[in-house]
Short mmCIF file of C-alpha atoms in Angstrom, two decimals:
data_model
loop_
_atom_site.label_atom_id
_atom_site.label_comp_id
_atom_site.label_asym_id
_atom_site.label_seq_id
_atom_site.Cartn_x
_atom_site.Cartn_y
_atom_site.Cartn_z
CA MET A 180 122.06 111.90 93.68
CA SER A 181 122.56 114.26 90.66
CA THR A 182 122.29 117.83 91.83
CA SER A 183 120.73 118.80 88.24
CA PRO A 184 116.99 119.23 87.58
CA ALA A 185 115.24 116.34 87.59
CA THR A 186 112.36 115.85 84.79
CA VAL A 187 109.73 113.94 86.55
CA VAL A 188 106.49 112.81 84.57
CA ILE A 189 103.35 112.16 86.83
CA LEU A 190 101.53 109.57 85.20
CA GLY A 191 97.63 109.04 86.15
CA THR A 192 96.31 105.36 84.89
CA ARG A 193 93.72 103.30 84.95
CA LYS A 194 95.59 101.50 87.52
CA GLY A 195 97.64 103.53 89.57
CA LEU A 196 100.04 106.27 89.57
CA PHE A 197 103.91 106.33 88.28
CA PHE A 198 106.69 108.62 88.39
CA LEU A 199 108.90 108.69 85.69
CA THR A 200 112.03 110.30 86.45
CA GLY A 201 114.44 111.46 83.89
CA ASP A 202 117.93 112.92 84.13
CA GLY A 203 119.28 116.60 83.26
CA GLU A 204 119.43 115.81 80.01
CA ARG A 205 116.35 113.36 79.80
CA SER A 206 118.10 110.97 78.36
CA SER A 207 117.46 107.98 80.40
CA TRP A 208 114.54 107.54 82.19
CA ALA A 209 113.57 105.15 85.75
CA LEU A 210 109.77 104.21 86.38
CA SER A 211 108.71 104.42 89.87
CA GLU A 212 106.52 101.59 91.30
CA PRO A 213 103.33 102.09 91.08
CA HIS A 214 101.23 104.05 94.11
CA HIS A 215 97.62 102.95 94.77
CA LEU A 216 97.92 100.41 92.85
CA GLY A 217 94.59 99.45 91.21
CA ASN A 218 93.43 102.85 92.24
CA ILE A 219 91.76 104.94 89.37
CA ILE A 220 94.00 108.35 89.09
CA GLN A 221 92.49 110.46 86.63
CA HIS A 222 94.47 113.38 87.17
CA ALA A 223 97.61 114.11 88.92
CA VAL A 224 99.06 117.62 89.12
CA VAL A 225 102.00 119.30 90.87
CA ASP A 226 101.47 122.62 92.74
CA PRO A 227 103.65 125.19 90.76
CA ARG A 228 103.35 127.53 93.62
CA ASN A 229 104.86 124.23 95.88
CA HIS A 230 106.66 121.95 93.91
CA THR A 231 106.82 119.40 96.45
CA ARG A 232 103.45 118.97 96.51
CA LEU A 233 101.08 117.15 94.19
CA LEU A 234 97.29 116.11 94.37
CA ALA A 235 95.93 113.16 92.75
CA ALA A 236 92.49 112.87 91.82
CA THR A 237 91.40 109.25 92.51
CA ARG A 238 88.20 106.52 93.31
CA THR A 239 87.98 102.81 92.32
CA GLY A 240 85.40 101.12 90.49
CA HIS A 241 83.30 100.55 93.87
CA LEU A 242 84.55 103.03 96.28
CA GLY A 243 83.40 107.20 95.53
CA PRO A 244 86.01 109.59 94.37
CA THR A 245 88.38 111.24 96.67
CA VAL A 246 91.31 113.50 96.32
CA LEU A 247 95.43 112.74 97.67
CA ARG A 248 97.76 114.69 98.63
CA SER A 249 101.60 113.92 98.96
CA ASP A 250 104.26 116.31 99.77
CA ASP A 251 106.97 113.90 99.54
CA TRP A 252 106.61 113.05 95.75
CA GLY A 253 104.86 110.06 96.59
CA ALA A 254 106.66 108.44 99.74
CA THR A 255 103.57 109.45 101.82
CA TRP A 256 99.78 110.53 101.06
CA THR A 257 97.36 112.06 102.86
CA GLU A 258 93.56 112.21 102.19
CA ALA A 259 91.17 114.90 101.73
CA ILE A 260 89.21 115.35 104.81
CA THR A 261 86.50 116.72 102.96
CA PRO A 262 86.51 115.52 99.75
CA PRO A 263 84.89 117.24 96.87
CA ALA A 264 81.11 116.70 96.71
CA PHE A 265 77.83 118.24 95.85
CA ARG A 266 75.76 119.78 99.01
CA SER A 267 73.73 117.05 101.18
CA GLY A 268 70.40 117.29 100.61
CA GLU A 269 70.22 119.50 97.65
CA ARG A 270 67.30 119.73 95.40
CA LEU A 271 68.69 117.83 92.57
CA GLU A 272 70.05 115.36 94.57
CA ARG A 273 73.46 115.62 92.83
CA SER A 274 76.26 112.69 93.96
CA LEU A 275 79.55 113.45 92.69
CA ASP A 276 80.99 109.84 90.64
CA ALA A 277 84.61 111.05 90.21
CA VAL A 278 87.07 113.92 90.50
CA PHE A 279 87.85 114.37 86.66
CA TRP A 280 89.93 117.41 86.56
CA LEU A 281 92.47 119.37 89.25
CA THR A 282 93.67 122.79 88.55
CA PRO A 283 95.92 125.08 91.05
CA GLY A 284 94.78 128.14 92.19
CA HIS A 285 96.62 131.81 91.25
CA ALA A 286 99.91 132.26 92.51
CA ASP A 287 98.62 134.80 94.62
CA GLU A 288 96.16 131.86 96.93
CA PRO A 289 98.62 129.41 97.67
CA GLY A 290 96.04 127.31 99.31
CA VAL A 291 93.58 127.27 96.60
CA TRP A 292 92.67 124.67 93.97
CA TYR A 293 90.02 123.82 92.15
CA ALA A 294 88.50 120.74 90.96
CA GLY A 295 85.79 119.90 88.24
CA GLY A 296 83.67 116.48 88.27
CA THR A 297 81.43 113.92 86.78
CA PRO A 298 78.46 115.30 87.39
CA GLN A 299 79.90 118.91 86.06
CA GLY A 300 80.53 120.20 89.25
CA LEU A 301 82.77 122.67 90.41
CA PHE A 302 84.84 122.39 93.42
CA ARG A 303 87.67 124.69 95.51
CA SER A 304 90.11 123.84 98.48
CA GLU A 305 91.63 126.98 100.21
CA ASP A 306 93.79 124.67 102.13
CA GLY A 307 95.95 122.90 99.77
CA GLY A 308 93.26 120.43 99.22
CA ASP A 309 92.82 118.95 102.69
CA THR A 310 88.92 120.29 102.20
CA TRP A 311 86.93 121.43 99.23
CA ALA A 312 83.33 123.23 99.20
CA THR A 313 81.04 123.73 96.51
CA VAL A 314 81.14 126.77 93.98
CA ASP A 315 78.02 127.48 94.57
CA GLY A 316 78.07 130.22 91.46
CA TRP A 317 78.44 127.34 89.23
CA ASN A 318 76.49 124.72 90.90
CA ASP A 319 73.61 126.36 92.12
CA HIS A 320 73.59 128.52 89.04
CA PRO A 321 70.27 129.07 87.51
CA MET A 322 71.49 127.92 83.92
CA TRP A 323 73.53 124.75 85.18
CA GLU A 324 70.60 122.30 84.46
CA THR A 325 70.26 123.92 81.23
CA TRP A 326 74.01 124.14 80.34
CA ALA A 327 75.41 120.88 81.85
CA GLU A 328 74.33 117.42 81.03
CA PHE A 329 72.18 116.05 83.77
CA PRO A 330 70.59 113.73 84.88
CA TYR A 331 71.63 112.31 81.14
CA GLN A 332 74.84 112.53 79.94
CA GLY A 333 75.49 111.94 76.86
CA THR A 334 79.39 112.04 77.16
CA PRO A 335 80.69 108.58 76.68
CA ASP A 336 82.58 108.17 79.66
CA GLY A 337 80.17 110.41 81.60
CA ALA A 338 79.72 114.44 81.38
CA MET A 339 82.84 116.04 82.74
CA LEU A 340 83.84 119.89 83.81
CA HIS A 341 87.18 119.92 82.86
CA SER A 342 89.90 122.44 81.80
CA VAL A 343 89.83 124.71 84.74
CA ILE A 344 91.46 127.84 84.20
CA VAL A 345 92.79 130.71 86.20
CA ASP A 346 93.91 134.01 84.75
CA PRO A 347 97.34 134.46 85.99
CA ARG A 348 96.82 138.30 86.25
CA ASP A 349 93.36 138.06 88.00
CA PRO A 350 92.58 135.08 90.46
CA LYS A 351 88.24 135.65 89.86
CA HIS A 352 88.80 135.56 86.16
CA LEU A 353 88.04 131.82 85.57
CA TYR A 354 87.29 129.49 82.26
CA ILE A 355 86.01 126.16 82.70
CA GLY A 356 85.13 123.47 80.15
CA LEU A 357 82.42 120.63 79.95
CA SER A 358 81.95 117.90 77.88
CA GLY A 359 79.30 118.20 76.71
CA GLY A 360 77.89 121.42 77.33
CA GLY A 361 80.92 124.13 76.50
CA VAL A 362 82.93 126.83 77.19
CA PHE A 363 82.42 129.21 80.30
CA GLU A 364 84.00 132.37 81.80
CA SER A 365 83.33 134.23 85.11
CA PHE A 366 84.85 137.51 86.02
CA ASP A 367 83.78 137.10 89.65
CA GLY A 368 85.63 134.27 91.06
CA GLY A 369 82.91 131.68 90.03
CA ALA A 370 79.92 133.71 91.38
CA ASP A 371 78.27 134.14 87.95
CA TRP A 372 79.40 132.77 84.61
CA GLN A 373 78.29 133.28 80.69
CA PRO A 374 78.97 131.00 77.84
CA LEU A 375 81.69 131.41 75.44
CA ASN A 376 81.63 129.40 72.28
CA GLU A 377 80.59 131.78 69.72
CA GLY A 378 82.58 130.60 66.67
CA THR A 379 83.16 126.98 67.72
CA ALA A 380 81.02 124.37 65.79
CA ALA A 381 78.55 122.03 67.33
CA ASP A 382 77.84 119.83 64.14
CA PHE A 383 75.74 117.51 66.74
CA LEU A 384 73.31 120.50 67.16
CA PRO A 385 70.66 121.56 65.04
CA ASP A 386 71.37 124.75 65.63
CA PRO A 387 74.56 126.26 63.85
CA ASP A 388 74.87 129.19 66.32
CA ALA A 389 74.32 127.52 69.63
CA GLU A 390 75.01 129.54 72.37
CA PHE A 391 75.67 126.60 74.50
CA GLY A 392 76.01 122.97 73.94
CA HIS A 393 79.31 122.42 72.09
CA ASP A 394 81.95 120.10 73.16
CA PRO A 395 85.39 121.54 74.12
CA HIS A 396 87.93 118.38 74.52
CA CYS A 397 90.88 120.51 75.99
CA VAL A 398 91.27 124.61 76.70
CA ARG A 399 94.47 125.92 77.11
CA LEU A 400 95.63 129.83 78.18
CA HIS A 401 98.76 130.56 77.49
CA PRO A 402 100.90 131.84 80.12
CA ALA A 403 102.56 134.16 78.64
CA ARG A 404 99.95 135.78 77.15
CA PRO A 405 96.91 135.47 79.09
CA ASP A 406 94.66 137.14 76.25
CA ARG A 407 95.03 133.71 74.03
CA LEU A 408 93.46 130.88 74.46
CA TYR A 409 93.44 127.31 72.27
CA GLN A 410 90.84 124.84 72.60
CA GLN A 411 90.55 121.45 70.91
CA ASN A 412 87.00 120.90 70.44
CA HIS A 413 85.06 117.78 69.37
CA CYS A 414 84.65 119.93 66.42
CA GLY A 415 87.85 121.15 65.35
CA ILE A 416 90.78 123.43 66.63
CA TYR A 417 90.61 126.76 67.57
CA ARG A 418 91.86 129.79 68.89
CA LEU A 419 90.58 132.95 71.14
CA ASP A 420 92.58 136.06 71.36
CA ARG A 421 90.57 138.40 73.76
CA PRO A 422 89.13 140.55 74.12
CA HIS A 423 87.52 139.20 70.66
CA ASP A 424 84.91 136.32 72.08
CA ARG A 425 84.89 134.80 68.56
CA TRP A 426 86.96 131.50 68.38
CA GLU A 427 89.05 131.38 65.53
CA ARG A 428 89.18 127.60 63.63
CA ILE A 429 92.62 127.04 63.17
CA GLY A 430 91.93 123.54 62.59
CA ASP A 431 90.87 124.06 58.78
CA ASN A 432 94.24 124.87 58.35
CA MET A 433 95.38 121.49 59.03
CA PRO A 434 95.76 118.57 56.10
CA ALA A 435 92.38 117.65 54.95
CA ASP A 436 92.68 113.99 54.95
CA VAL A 437 93.60 114.34 58.68
CA GLY A 438 91.17 116.46 60.16
CA ASP A 439 91.44 118.84 63.40
CA ILE A 440 89.24 116.12 65.58
CA GLY A 441 91.56 114.92 68.65
CA PHE A 442 91.87 115.79 72.50
CA PRO A 443 94.45 117.35 73.83
CA VAL A 444 95.93 120.40 73.13
CA GLU A 445 99.43 121.39 74.77
CA LEU A 446 101.46 124.97 74.68
CA HIS A 447 105.35 125.94 74.16
CA PRO A 448 105.61 127.32 77.79
CA ARG A 449 107.21 130.48 76.54
CA ASP A 450 106.34 131.38 72.73
CA PRO A 451 102.60 131.90 72.91
CA ASP A 452 102.52 130.94 68.57
CA THR A 453 103.27 127.43 69.31
CA VAL A 454 101.30 124.39 69.70
CA TRP A 455 100.81 120.79 69.49
CA VAL A 456 97.91 118.62 68.74
CA PHE A 457 97.48 114.30 68.41
CA PRO A 458 94.99 114.31 65.99
CA MET A 459 92.25 111.94 66.06
CA ASP A 460 89.82 109.84 63.84
CA GLY A 461 86.46 111.59 63.93
CA THR A 462 84.98 110.09 60.83
CA GLU A 463 81.80 107.69 60.63
CA VAL A 464 81.63 105.96 64.25
CA TRP A 465 84.46 107.92 65.70
CA PRO A 466 87.28 105.24 66.12
CA ARG A 467 88.98 107.68 68.08
CA THR A 468 92.86 106.57 67.25
CA SER A 469 95.06 108.49 64.95
CA PRO A 470 93.81 108.69 61.13
CA ASP A 471 94.40 105.43 59.25
CA GLY A 472 95.91 103.95 62.06
CA ARG A 473 99.12 106.20 61.36
CA PRO A 474 100.18 108.16 64.67
CA ALA A 475 100.95 111.94 64.41
CA VAL A 476 101.67 115.04 66.61
CA TYR A 477 101.28 118.12 64.59
CA ARG A 478 102.65 121.43 65.43
CA THR A 479 102.01 124.89 64.44
CA SER A 480 104.47 127.55 65.21
CA ASP A 481 102.42 130.42 63.93
CA ALA A 482 99.36 130.79 66.09
CA GLY A 483 97.59 127.99 63.99
CA SER A 484 98.18 129.29 60.08
CA THR A 485 100.28 126.40 59.42
CA TRP A 486 100.83 122.94 60.61
CA MET A 487 103.60 120.54 60.96
CA ARG A 488 103.37 116.69 60.98
CA GLN A 489 105.46 114.96 63.55
CA ASP A 490 105.94 111.98 63.20
CA HIS A 491 109.56 110.72 63.17
CA GLY A 492 110.22 107.38 65.95
CA LEU A 493 106.66 107.13 66.23
CA PRO A 494 105.06 103.46 65.00
CA GLU A 495 104.30 103.40 61.62
CA ARG A 496 100.91 101.95 62.62
CA GLY A 497 99.05 102.25 65.48
CA TRP A 498 95.66 101.73 67.24
CA PHE A 499 95.68 103.96 70.61
CA THR A 500 94.22 106.98 71.65
CA VAL A 501 95.57 110.18 73.51
CA LYS A 502 93.17 111.33 75.94
CA ARG A 503 92.39 114.71 77.08
CA GLN A 504 95.09 115.09 80.04
CA ALA A 505 97.32 112.71 78.52
CA MET A 506 99.83 115.20 76.78
CA THR A 507 101.80 117.78 77.67
CA THR A 508 104.99 119.70 77.75
CA ASP A 509 107.95 120.58 80.01
CA MET A 510 110.06 123.68 80.44
CA ALA A 511 112.70 122.67 79.08
CA ASP A 512 114.98 124.17 76.05
CA PRO A 513 114.51 122.91 73.81
CA VAL A 514 111.16 122.13 74.92
CA GLY A 515 110.05 118.49 75.51
CA VAL A 516 106.65 117.28 74.40
CA TYR A 517 105.20 113.96 76.25
CA PHE A 518 102.09 111.91 75.42
CA GLY A 519 100.97 108.97 76.77
CA THR A 520 98.25 106.56 75.40
CA THR A 521 95.14 104.29 76.17
CA SER A 522 97.80 101.14 75.09
CA GLY A 523 99.71 102.21 78.26
CA GLU A 524 102.46 103.69 76.37
CA LEU A 525 104.14 107.16 77.68
CA TRP A 526 106.49 108.63 74.08
CA ALA A 527 108.82 111.52 74.65
CA SER A 528 110.45 114.37 72.34
CA ALA A 529 113.14 115.93 73.93
CA ASP A 530 113.29 118.42 70.80
CA LEU A 531 110.11 120.39 70.29
CA GLY A 532 108.54 116.93 68.90
CA GLU A 533 111.20 116.70 66.02
CA SER A 534 111.76 113.30 67.16
CA TRP A 535 109.95 110.33 69.53
CA ARG A 536 110.67 107.77 71.45
CA PRO A 537 108.77 105.58 73.92
CA ILE A 538 110.03 106.02 77.40
CA ALA A 539 107.73 103.70 78.95
CA ARG A 540 105.82 100.82 77.85
CA HIS A 541 103.67 98.16 79.54
CA LEU A 542 101.57 100.61 81.78
CA PRO A 543 98.05 100.77 82.39
CA GLU A 544 95.76 102.86 80.11
CA ILE A 545 97.16 106.32 80.48
CA PHE A 546 94.79 108.93 81.73
CA SER A 547 97.01 112.13 82.68
CA VAL A 548 100.81 113.32 81.94
CA GLU A 549 102.10 116.17 83.90
CA VAL A 550 105.70 117.23 84.35
CA ALA A 551 107.74 118.80 86.68
CA HIS A 552 111.35 119.80 87.42
CA VAL A 553 113.06 119.18 90.52
CA ASP A 554 115.76 121.14 92.02
CA GLY A 555 118.50 118.69 93.54
CA GLY A 556 117.09 115.67 92.32
CA PHE A 557 114.01 113.83 92.68
CA GLY A 558 113.10 112.53 96.10
CA SER A 559 114.38 115.80 97.66
CA SER A 560 112.72 118.29 99.09
CA MET B 101 81.06 94.74 115.15
CA VAL B 102 81.31 95.57 111.37
CA ARG B 103 82.82 93.59 108.53
CA ILE B 104 85.02 95.60 105.99
CA PRO B 105 85.69 94.90 102.65
CA THR B 106 89.48 94.84 101.57
CA PRO B 107 89.24 98.51 99.38
CA LEU B 108 88.12 99.93 102.61
CA ARG B 109 90.42 98.69 105.12
CA SER B 110 93.10 101.25 104.83
CA TYR B 111 90.47 103.22 106.60
CA THR B 112 90.45 100.50 109.49
CA GLY B 113 94.17 100.02 109.77
CA GLY B 114 93.56 96.65 108.17
CA ALA B 115 91.28 95.54 110.37
CA ALA B 116 88.84 93.17 108.44
CA VAL B 117 85.94 93.31 111.41
CA VAL B 118 85.71 96.80 113.33
CA GLU B 119 83.31 98.05 116.23
CA ALA B 120 80.50 100.45 115.69
CA ASP B 121 77.50 101.46 117.52
CA GLY B 122 73.88 102.74 116.20
CA THR B 123 70.26 101.90 116.49
CA SER B 124 70.11 101.78 112.77
CA LEU B 125 72.47 101.24 109.39
CA ALA B 126 72.60 105.33 108.65
CA GLU B 127 73.91 105.62 112.59
CA LEU B 128 76.25 102.88 112.45
CA LEU B 129 77.88 104.42 109.36
CA ASP B 130 78.07 107.38 110.68
CA ASP B 131 79.76 105.83 113.91
CA LEU B 132 82.02 104.04 111.61
CA ASP B 133 83.23 107.42 110.12
CA ARG B 134 83.86 108.90 113.38
CA ARG B 135 86.15 105.72 114.14
CA HIS B 136 87.39 105.53 111.13
CA PRO B 137 87.61 109.44 109.15
CA GLY B 138 86.39 109.09 105.68
CA LEU B 139 85.66 105.70 105.22
CA ARG B 140 81.89 106.62 105.05
CA PHE B 141 82.02 108.98 101.88
CA ARG B 142 83.87 106.11 100.13
CA ALA B 143 80.88 103.46 100.52
CA ILE B 144 77.49 106.12 100.83
CA ASP B 145 77.34 109.15 98.61
CA GLU B 146 77.09 112.93 99.57
CA GLN B 147 72.98 112.34 99.14
CA GLY B 148 73.09 109.16 101.44
CA ARG B 149 72.77 106.69 99.12
CA LEU B 150 74.71 103.30 98.72
CA ARG B 151 77.35 103.60 96.33
CA GLN B 152 76.38 101.80 93.11
CA HIS B 153 78.85 98.58 93.52
CA MET B 154 78.37 98.53 97.31
CA ARG B 155 76.43 96.25 99.39
CA ILE B 156 75.43 95.90 103.15
CA PHE B 157 73.83 92.73 104.74
CA VAL B 158 72.45 92.56 107.61
CA ASN B 159 72.59 88.91 108.71
CA ARG B 160 73.45 87.63 105.67
CA GLU B 161 70.36 89.45 104.03
CA ILE B 162 70.66 92.71 101.59
CA GLU B 163 69.56 95.59 102.86
CA ARG B 164 69.66 98.89 101.06
CA ASP B 165 67.57 101.18 103.36
CA LEU B 166 70.31 102.82 105.63
CA GLU B 167 67.06 104.01 108.02
CA THR B 168 66.62 99.92 108.43
CA PRO B 169 66.78 99.01 112.35
CA ILE B 170 69.46 96.98 114.04
CA GLY B 171 70.17 95.98 117.13
CA PRO B 172 73.58 94.79 119.34
CA GLY B 173 73.26 91.02 118.01
CA ASP B 174 72.72 91.99 114.45
CA ASP B 175 75.82 90.73 112.15
CA VAL B 176 76.63 93.76 109.71
CA ALA B 177 79.02 93.54 106.66
CA LEU B 178 79.97 95.99 103.89
CA MET B 179 80.77 94.33 101.26
CA GLN B 180 81.88 95.05 97.45
CA ALA B 181 79.93 93.92 94.64
CA LEU B 182 81.88 92.68 91.31
CA SER B 183 80.39 92.19 88.30
CA GLY B 184 83.91 89.58 87.91
CA GLY B 185 86.53 88.85 88.94
CA CYS B 186 86.13 87.75 92.55
CA ASP B 187 83.88 84.69 91.68
CA ARG B 188 87.34 82.56 91.23
CA ALA B 189 87.66 82.51 95.25
CA LEU B 190 84.27 81.36 95.70
CA ASP B 191 84.54 78.37 93.13
CA ARG B 192 87.85 77.46 94.97
CA GLY B 193 86.01 77.46 98.21
CA GLY B 194 86.93 80.98 99.16
CA GLU B 195 87.40 81.87 102.64
CA GLY B 196 84.45 83.66 104.39
CA PRO B 197 80.58 82.90 103.99
CA PRO B 198 78.87 81.96 101.21
CA ALA B 199 77.88 84.89 99.03
CA PRO B 200 74.79 85.91 100.53
CA GLY B 201 72.45 87.52 98.25
CA ALA B 202 73.78 86.02 95.45
CA ALA B 203 70.63 83.76 94.67
CA ASP B 204 68.65 87.46 94.36
CA GLN B 205 71.41 88.86 92.81
CA PRO B 206 72.21 86.50 89.91
CA ARG B 207 74.19 89.22 87.91
CA VAL B 208 76.47 90.16 91.20
CA THR B 209 79.00 87.99 93.25
CA VAL B 210 80.17 89.31 96.62
CA THR B 211 83.73 89.38 97.68
CA PRO B 212 84.04 86.78 100.33
CA MET B 213 85.54 88.13 103.50
#
């Protein structure tokens, strides 16, 4: 077994979870057998505080949602004793349809995880994902019924709470994204929240200066510059540099014939100015495929002032979608970039997006793509 | 005795039929969860409602009210409802009982045990 760090891509798909293991050079890849075949794996995330721990948000077409944990790279799995759920008997009679998003907590809180759901609930575990409780400050916030989509859910796949972000400097400073609803921020560990949407467009709302109701698709905070956030929104690409609270539409600098609509926005792990997006067609009836069916990643290396098309190796024509959790970057040098498609292909670049090749095909619809580097080789702990 | 559909048998060690006690469906499900932790929440949501694609049959009659009384001799089956994909088994005379409730649930077929 190789002793160099293996690069492991964790794929959450409509039909199960897969590991794709690369060698140290990221040149050859091996696909695992499916784990939990037939189960919907919405999001599978490795714990950065414990690289052998993996949590997966799952459900099936029939069964309710739950969270699975593995501490041995999928050799064994343990289901949450108390999965995320709304409080029984509550006034709104909410029922969690899906765990949509998982986020590990702060480095100083090694057992803490957050989960975002459909409907748009927020849940927290303090024991590594075994038991979950509602974050009452959000779920019972006096404005929740106004901010969240409930009971009517206008978002096509159901309203979801995503992009749970923990400030690496302060475990009580949190951000969340609601599709639809907007970005919200808490400074007290989730006890209270306020909207953070100034500057973002909401072309589907009559009020151009609406305080909430927006549709962030994916929000990322840069770990090397925690005052910087990027957002791929239903209506544009944005950057926010705190302490300012007005988002700047950096997507206006994208080519006009491509536009700045999409789902994911992914970060260079060390350079806060470098970001990747995967534009999609948001015209007319919103096909959500690449503009003109010509798949391309776009990268900025100057925080959004200019964008570079990166399509070398990608098919000339293609009609897939890349979902908000289905793109990521690794920690290697040069940085690797990965995206999974709704048509079950996993594309990778080992050179900052300059060139692409498929490293897995014929998979189920890909919902999430995450990467970990495993010392001592994949499978050892 | 309660019949368990395939998606929930990971909770029962693979058993298709398990024991559980109770004087109502709700009590039966609570006891089922005590014996097989985690099973109930996958079929019944946190507000005590049967999940959208699950069905319970008592003596082959569909039952949605979890407060329904049950007795020692009642045949209780927890089943998954499908909108497609399982009726081929019925077409070829699949194992288990005929599709209970199918007549009054024309758009839903029921997985044979």
